[in-house]
């Protein structure tokens, strides 16, 4: 499986997200039922997870589990001097980008690489929409809020969809780190018909950049 193929599959995955109806055949007739906000929000969360795995430098499970709006996921601009300006303080807020912003103790290789603040690419899909369009719908369009089934008040990006009694957890709680292996496997199974681990994504990325002739320092970072 190559990175180019995974990126192309995102457009197929997006079809379910964009279509606002469920369809069924009843007495020989096609019946369309408008999907509710929570159902679309479920698909949107899975889609955004997949985008982050495919479009961004290889992520570990821990990075996905720790994503919190306003803390490890921020919007603004990083200056040439390395300073970060939040969107609200920018002279031109329309130029703001989304960033992973993680302190050394918030990711596995933090002792080696220190403060990690990198922009998320605003990938353009074949229909002319962009990754940021869906991320902002999820954050600010009521979709993420619809998944907080029990009135939770936290900023974690990704949450449990269903109440799971055996884990003593509730829909809307943050997805625990231990569950992300199964989550990622399920996402990739839906995307390409084969379960791919987050560790395997790093191998796919490295192979892609080897084929591009990337220098050793870039390959080391991907590893």
mmCIF file of C-alpha atoms in Angstrom:
data_model
loop_
_atom_site.group_PDB
_atom_site.id
_atom_site.type_symbol
_atom_site.label_atom_id
_atom_site.label_comp_id
_atom_site.label_asym_id
_atom_site.label_seq_id
_atom_site.Cartn_x
_atom_site.Cartn_y
_atom_site.Cartn_z
ATOM 1 C CA UNK A 1 0.000 0.000 0.000
ATOM 2 C CA UNK A 2 1.478 3.382 -1.018
ATOM 3 C CA UNK A 3 0.854 6.853 0.352
ATOM 4 C CA UNK A 4 -0.494 8.094 -2.990
ATOM 5 C CA UNK A 5 -3.145 5.371 -2.983
ATOM 6 C CA UNK A 6 -4.200 6.174 0.592
ATOM 7 C CA UNK A 7 -4.619 9.867 -0.251
ATOM 8 C CA UNK A 8 -6.828 9.020 -3.246
ATOM 9 C CA UNK A 9 -9.014 6.767 -1.090
ATOM 10 C CA UNK A 10 -9.882 9.723 1.136
ATOM 11 C CA UNK A 11 -12.174 11.034 -1.606
ATOM 12 C CA UNK A 12 -14.105 7.745 -1.617
ATOM 13 C CA UNK A 13 -14.324 7.734 2.168
ATOM 14 C CA UNK A 14 -15.718 11.281 2.049
ATOM 15 C CA UNK A 15 -18.781 10.253 0.011
ATOM 16 C CA UNK A 16 -20.538 8.770 3.057
ATOM 17 C CA UNK A 17 -19.835 11.941 4.990
ATOM 18 C CA UNK A 18 -21.230 14.292 2.352
ATOM 19 C CA UNK A 19 -24.411 12.364 1.547
ATOM 20 C CA UNK A 20 -27.184 13.546 3.925
ATOM 21 C CA UNK A 21 -29.557 10.556 3.530
ATOM 22 C CA UNK A 22 -29.861 6.902 4.457
ATOM 23 C CA UNK A 23 -31.458 4.829 1.701
ATOM 24 C CA UNK A 24 -33.591 1.667 1.782
ATOM 25 C CA UNK A 25 -35.923 -0.230 -0.558
ATOM 26 C CA UNK A 26 -39.505 -0.453 0.737
ATOM 27 C CA UNK A 27 -42.229 -2.173 -1.358
ATOM 28 C CA UNK A 28 -40.101 -1.678 -4.432
ATOM 29 C CA UNK A 29 -39.547 2.024 -3.819
ATOM 30 C CA UNK A 30 -36.337 3.799 -2.854
ATOM 31 C CA UNK A 31 -36.848 5.544 0.471
ATOM 32 C CA UNK A 32 -34.529 8.328 1.607
ATOM 33 C CA UNK A 33 -34.364 9.324 5.274
ATOM 34 C CA UNK A 34 -32.429 12.412 6.258
ATOM 35 C CA UNK A 35 -29.525 11.567 8.549
ATOM 36 C CA UNK A 36 -29.375 13.214 11.952
ATOM 37 C CA UNK A 37 -26.515 15.405 13.129
ATOM 38 C CA UNK A 38 -25.056 12.741 15.412
ATOM 39 C CA UNK A 39 -24.886 10.167 12.637
ATOM 40 C CA UNK A 40 -23.004 12.571 10.378
ATOM 41 C CA UNK A 41 -20.781 13.609 13.308
ATOM 42 C CA UNK A 42 -19.807 9.958 13.798
ATOM 43 C CA UNK A 43 -18.686 9.699 10.167
ATOM 44 C CA UNK A 44 -16.943 13.068 10.379
ATOM 45 C CA UNK A 45 -14.881 11.998 13.379
ATOM 46 C CA UNK A 46 -13.751 8.830 11.605
ATOM 47 C CA UNK A 47 -12.969 10.791 8.456
ATOM 48 C CA UNK A 48 -10.866 13.386 10.314
ATOM 49 C CA UNK A 49 -8.951 10.650 12.124
ATOM 50 C CA UNK A 50 -8.162 9.033 8.800
ATOM 51 C CA UNK A 51 -7.096 12.356 7.257
ATOM 52 C CA UNK A 52 -4.683 12.965 10.129
ATOM 53 C CA UNK A 53 -3.148 9.517 9.671
ATOM 54 C CA UNK A 54 -2.820 9.855 5.893
ATOM 55 C CA UNK A 55 -2.063 13.547 5.321
ATOM 56 C CA UNK A 56 0.170 14.411 8.276
ATOM 57 C CA UNK A 57 3.662 13.211 9.177
ATOM 58 C CA UNK A 58 3.332 9.755 10.773
ATOM 59 C CA UNK A 59 1.453 9.953 14.044
ATOM 60 C CA UNK A 60 1.633 7.650 17.007
ATOM 61 C CA UNK A 61 -1.500 6.535 18.809
ATOM 62 C CA UNK A 62 -0.546 8.776 21.696
ATOM 63 C CA UNK A 63 -0.608 11.867 19.455
ATOM 64 C CA UNK A 64 -4.181 11.171 18.370
ATOM 65 C CA UNK A 65 -5.257 10.403 21.920
ATOM 66 C CA UNK A 66 -3.829 13.678 23.253
ATOM 67 C CA UNK A 67 -5.281 16.031 20.655
ATOM 68 C CA UNK A 68 -7.166 18.797 22.456
ATOM 69 C CA UNK A 69 -8.546 21.931 20.819
ATOM 70 C CA UNK A 70 -6.779 25.002 22.200
ATOM 71 C CA UNK A 71 -3.938 22.985 23.719
ATOM 72 C CA UNK A 72 -2.310 20.444 21.402
ATOM 73 C CA UNK A 73 -4.368 21.575 18.402
ATOM 74 C CA UNK A 74 -4.174 25.339 17.852
ATOM 75 C CA UNK A 75 -4.815 27.813 15.058
ATOM 76 C CA UNK A 76 -2.650 30.763 14.138
ATOM 77 C CA UNK A 77 0.713 31.287 12.475
ATOM 78 C CA UNK A 78 4.273 30.399 13.422
ATOM 79 C CA UNK A 79 6.756 33.174 12.601
ATOM 80 C CA UNK A 80 10.195 32.739 11.072
ATOM 81 C CA UNK A 81 11.622 33.398 14.544
ATOM 82 C CA UNK A 82 9.679 30.433 15.947
ATOM 83 C CA UNK A 83 7.043 32.436 17.815
ATOM 84 C CA UNK A 84 3.386 31.435 17.582
ATOM 85 C CA UNK A 85 0.690 34.070 16.997
ATOM 86 C CA UNK A 86 -2.897 32.917 17.741
ATOM 87 C CA UNK A 87 -5.459 33.597 15.009
ATOM 88 C CA UNK A 88 -7.248 36.214 17.138
ATOM 89 C CA UNK A 89 -4.065 38.304 17.266
ATOM 90 C CA UNK A 90 -3.064 37.983 13.599
ATOM 91 C CA UNK A 91 -3.152 40.991 11.293
ATOM 92 C CA UNK A 92 -4.815 38.764 8.660
ATOM 93 C CA UNK A 93 -6.704 35.934 10.432
ATOM 94 C CA UNK A 94 -7.618 34.352 7.066
ATOM 95 C CA UNK A 95 -3.991 33.209 6.742
ATOM 96 C CA UNK A 96 -4.105 31.155 9.945
ATOM 97 C CA UNK A 97 -3.145 27.480 9.894
ATOM 98 C CA UNK A 98 -3.911 24.610 12.235
ATOM 99 C CA UNK A 99 -0.919 23.248 14.156
ATOM 100 C CA UNK A 100 0.014 20.306 16.290
ATOM 101 C CA UNK A 101 1.512 21.977 19.357
ATOM 102 C CA UNK A 102 3.052 19.445 21.727
ATOM 103 C CA UNK A 103 5.455 19.975 24.592
ATOM 104 C CA UNK A 104 8.303 17.486 25.111
ATOM 105 C CA UNK A 105 6.381 15.487 27.745
ATOM 106 C CA UNK A 106 3.332 15.141 25.476
ATOM 107 C CA UNK A 107 4.818 12.827 22.855
ATOM 108 C CA UNK A 108 7.105 9.822 22.874
ATOM 109 C CA UNK A 109 10.227 11.360 21.298
ATOM 110 C CA UNK A 110 9.904 14.704 23.062
ATOM 111 C CA UNK A 111 13.218 14.307 24.896
ATOM 112 C CA UNK A 112 14.948 14.186 21.512
ATOM 113 C CA UNK A 113 13.033 16.769 19.479
ATOM 114 C CA UNK A 114 11.686 19.145 22.149
ATOM 115 C CA UNK A 115 8.693 21.416 21.564
ATOM 116 C CA UNK A 116 6.885 20.137 18.465
ATOM 117 C CA UNK A 117 4.784 22.701 16.585
ATOM 118 C CA UNK A 118 4.044 21.835 12.960
ATOM 119 C CA UNK A 119 1.235 22.941 10.611
ATOM 120 C CA UNK A 120 -1.450 20.577 9.355
ATOM 121 C CA UNK A 121 -1.675 20.596 5.550
ATOM 122 C CA UNK A 122 -4.953 21.952 4.190
ATOM 123 C CA UNK A 123 -5.402 19.168 1.643
ATOM 124 C CA UNK A 124 -7.653 19.902 -1.338
ATOM 125 C CA UNK A 125 -10.079 17.112 -2.274
ATOM 126 C CA UNK A 126 -11.177 16.367 -5.820
ATOM 127 C CA UNK A 127 -14.499 18.188 -5.399
ATOM 128 C CA UNK A 128 -12.751 21.431 -4.406
ATOM 129 C CA UNK A 129 -13.360 21.177 -0.660
ATOM 130 C CA UNK A 130 -10.505 21.263 1.844
ATOM 131 C CA UNK A 131 -9.464 19.368 4.942
ATOM 132 C CA UNK A 132 -9.854 22.521 7.052
ATOM 133 C CA UNK A 133 -13.499 22.794 5.903
ATOM 134 C CA UNK A 134 -14.340 19.523 7.647
ATOM 135 C CA UNK A 135 -12.158 20.150 10.674
ATOM 136 C CA UNK A 136 -13.917 23.475 11.297
ATOM 137 C CA UNK A 137 -17.378 21.972 10.749
ATOM 138 C CA UNK A 138 -16.545 19.334 13.325
ATOM 139 C CA UNK A 139 -15.152 21.810 15.867
ATOM 140 C CA UNK A 140 -17.546 24.716 15.426
ATOM 141 C CA UNK A 141 -20.579 23.419 13.519
ATOM 142 C CA UNK A 142 -22.131 21.413 16.333
ATOM 143 C CA UNK A 143 -20.863 18.007 15.191
ATOM 144 C CA UNK A 144 -18.320 17.319 17.914
ATOM 145 C CA UNK A 145 -20.766 18.701 20.465
ATOM 146 C CA UNK A 146 -23.391 16.227 19.249
ATOM 147 C CA UNK A 147 -21.090 13.362 20.246
ATOM 148 C CA UNK A 148 -20.775 14.564 23.856
ATOM 149 C CA UNK A 149 -23.792 12.506 24.858
ATOM 150 C CA UNK A 150 -23.574 13.074 28.602
ATOM 151 C CA UNK A 151 -22.729 16.767 28.709
ATOM 152 C CA UNK A 152 -18.981 16.293 28.999
ATOM 153 C CA UNK A 153 -16.895 19.450 29.233
ATOM 154 C CA UNK A 154 -13.505 18.691 27.701
ATOM 155 C CA UNK A 155 -11.608 19.696 24.571
ATOM 156 C CA UNK A 156 -10.375 16.309 23.366
ATOM 157 C CA UNK A 157 -10.857 16.106 19.629
ATOM 158 C CA UNK A 158 -11.944 12.467 19.388
ATOM 159 C CA UNK A 159 -14.452 10.762 21.667
ATOM 160 C CA UNK A 160 -16.210 7.484 22.266
ATOM 161 C CA UNK A 161 -19.251 7.051 20.064
ATOM 162 C CA UNK A 162 -21.178 4.506 22.120
ATOM 163 C CA UNK A 163 -21.735 3.743 25.794
ATOM 164 C CA UNK A 164 -19.559 0.741 26.643
ATOM 165 C CA UNK A 165 -20.517 -0.700 30.013
ATOM 166 C CA UNK A 166 -17.570 -3.056 30.397
ATOM 167 C CA UNK A 167 -15.114 -0.147 30.287
ATOM 168 C CA UNK A 168 -17.269 1.879 32.696
ATOM 169 C CA UNK A 169 -17.221 4.635 30.121
ATOM 170 C CA UNK A 170 -19.767 6.816 28.396
ATOM 171 C CA UNK A 171 -20.308 8.129 24.904
ATOM 172 C CA UNK A 172 -18.533 11.452 24.651
ATOM 173 C CA UNK A 173 -15.620 10.556 26.929
ATOM 174 C CA UNK A 174 -12.135 10.833 25.360
ATOM 175 C CA UNK A 175 -11.053 7.659 23.574
ATOM 176 C CA UNK A 176 -8.384 6.058 25.819
ATOM 177 C CA UNK A 177 -4.930 5.404 24.416
ATOM 178 C CA UNK A 178 -5.312 1.628 24.715
ATOM 179 C CA UNK A 179 -8.259 1.694 22.288
ATOM 180 C CA UNK A 180 -6.524 3.480 19.434
ATOM 181 C CA UNK A 181 -4.913 0.356 17.965
ATOM 182 C CA UNK A 182 -8.377 -1.063 17.305
ATOM 183 C CA UNK A 183 -9.692 2.332 16.165
ATOM 184 C CA UNK A 184 -6.918 2.801 13.598
ATOM 185 C CA UNK A 185 -7.268 -0.790 12.376
ATOM 186 C CA UNK A 186 -11.014 -0.277 11.885
ATOM 187 C CA UNK A 187 -10.548 2.996 10.030
ATOM 188 C CA UNK A 188 -8.041 1.596 7.573
ATOM 189 C CA UNK A 189 -10.098 -1.561 7.095
ATOM 190 C CA UNK A 190 -12.974 0.650 5.950
ATOM 191 C CA UNK A 191 -10.696 2.841 3.841
ATOM 192 C CA UNK A 192 -8.745 0.242 1.856
ATOM 193 C CA UNK A 193 -10.073 -3.141 3.013
ATOM 194 C CA UNK A 194 -6.956 -3.895 5.062
ATOM 195 C CA UNK A 195 -6.088 -3.069 8.671
ATOM 196 C CA UNK A 196 -2.988 -0.848 8.889
ATOM 197 C CA UNK A 197 -1.359 -0.013 12.219
ATOM 198 C CA UNK A 198 -0.127 3.486 13.076
ATOM 199 C CA UNK A 199 3.395 2.008 13.133
ATOM 200 C CA UNK A 200 2.912 0.746 9.570
ATOM 201 C CA UNK A 201 1.982 4.286 8.479
ATOM 202 C CA UNK A 202 5.487 5.430 9.418
ATOM 203 C CA UNK A 203 6.928 2.714 7.180
ATOM 204 C CA UNK A 204 4.635 3.797 4.317
ATOM 205 C CA UNK A 205 5.678 7.430 4.735
ATOM 206 C CA UNK A 206 9.373 6.597 4.843
ATOM 207 C CA UNK A 207 9.120 4.444 1.712
ATOM 208 C CA UNK A 208 7.327 7.280 -0.086
ATOM 209 C CA UNK A 209 10.058 9.775 0.764
ATOM 210 C CA UNK A 210 12.838 7.302 -0.064
ATOM 211 C CA UNK A 211 11.329 7.033 -3.534
ATOM 212 C CA UNK A 212 11.311 10.833 -3.756
ATOM 213 C CA UNK A 213 15.024 10.921 -2.941
ATOM 214 C CA UNK A 214 14.610 12.673 0.413
ATOM 215 C CA UNK A 215 17.852 13.463 2.308
ATOM 216 C CA UNK A 216 18.892 11.381 5.366
ATOM 217 C CA UNK A 217 17.778 13.991 7.921
ATOM 218 C CA UNK A 218 14.208 13.898 6.539
ATOM 219 C CA UNK A 219 14.137 10.096 6.605
ATOM 220 C CA UNK A 220 15.432 10.091 10.176
ATOM 221 C CA UNK A 221 12.629 12.415 11.241
ATOM 222 C CA UNK A 222 10.003 10.211 9.596
ATOM 223 C CA UNK A 223 11.410 7.144 11.324
#
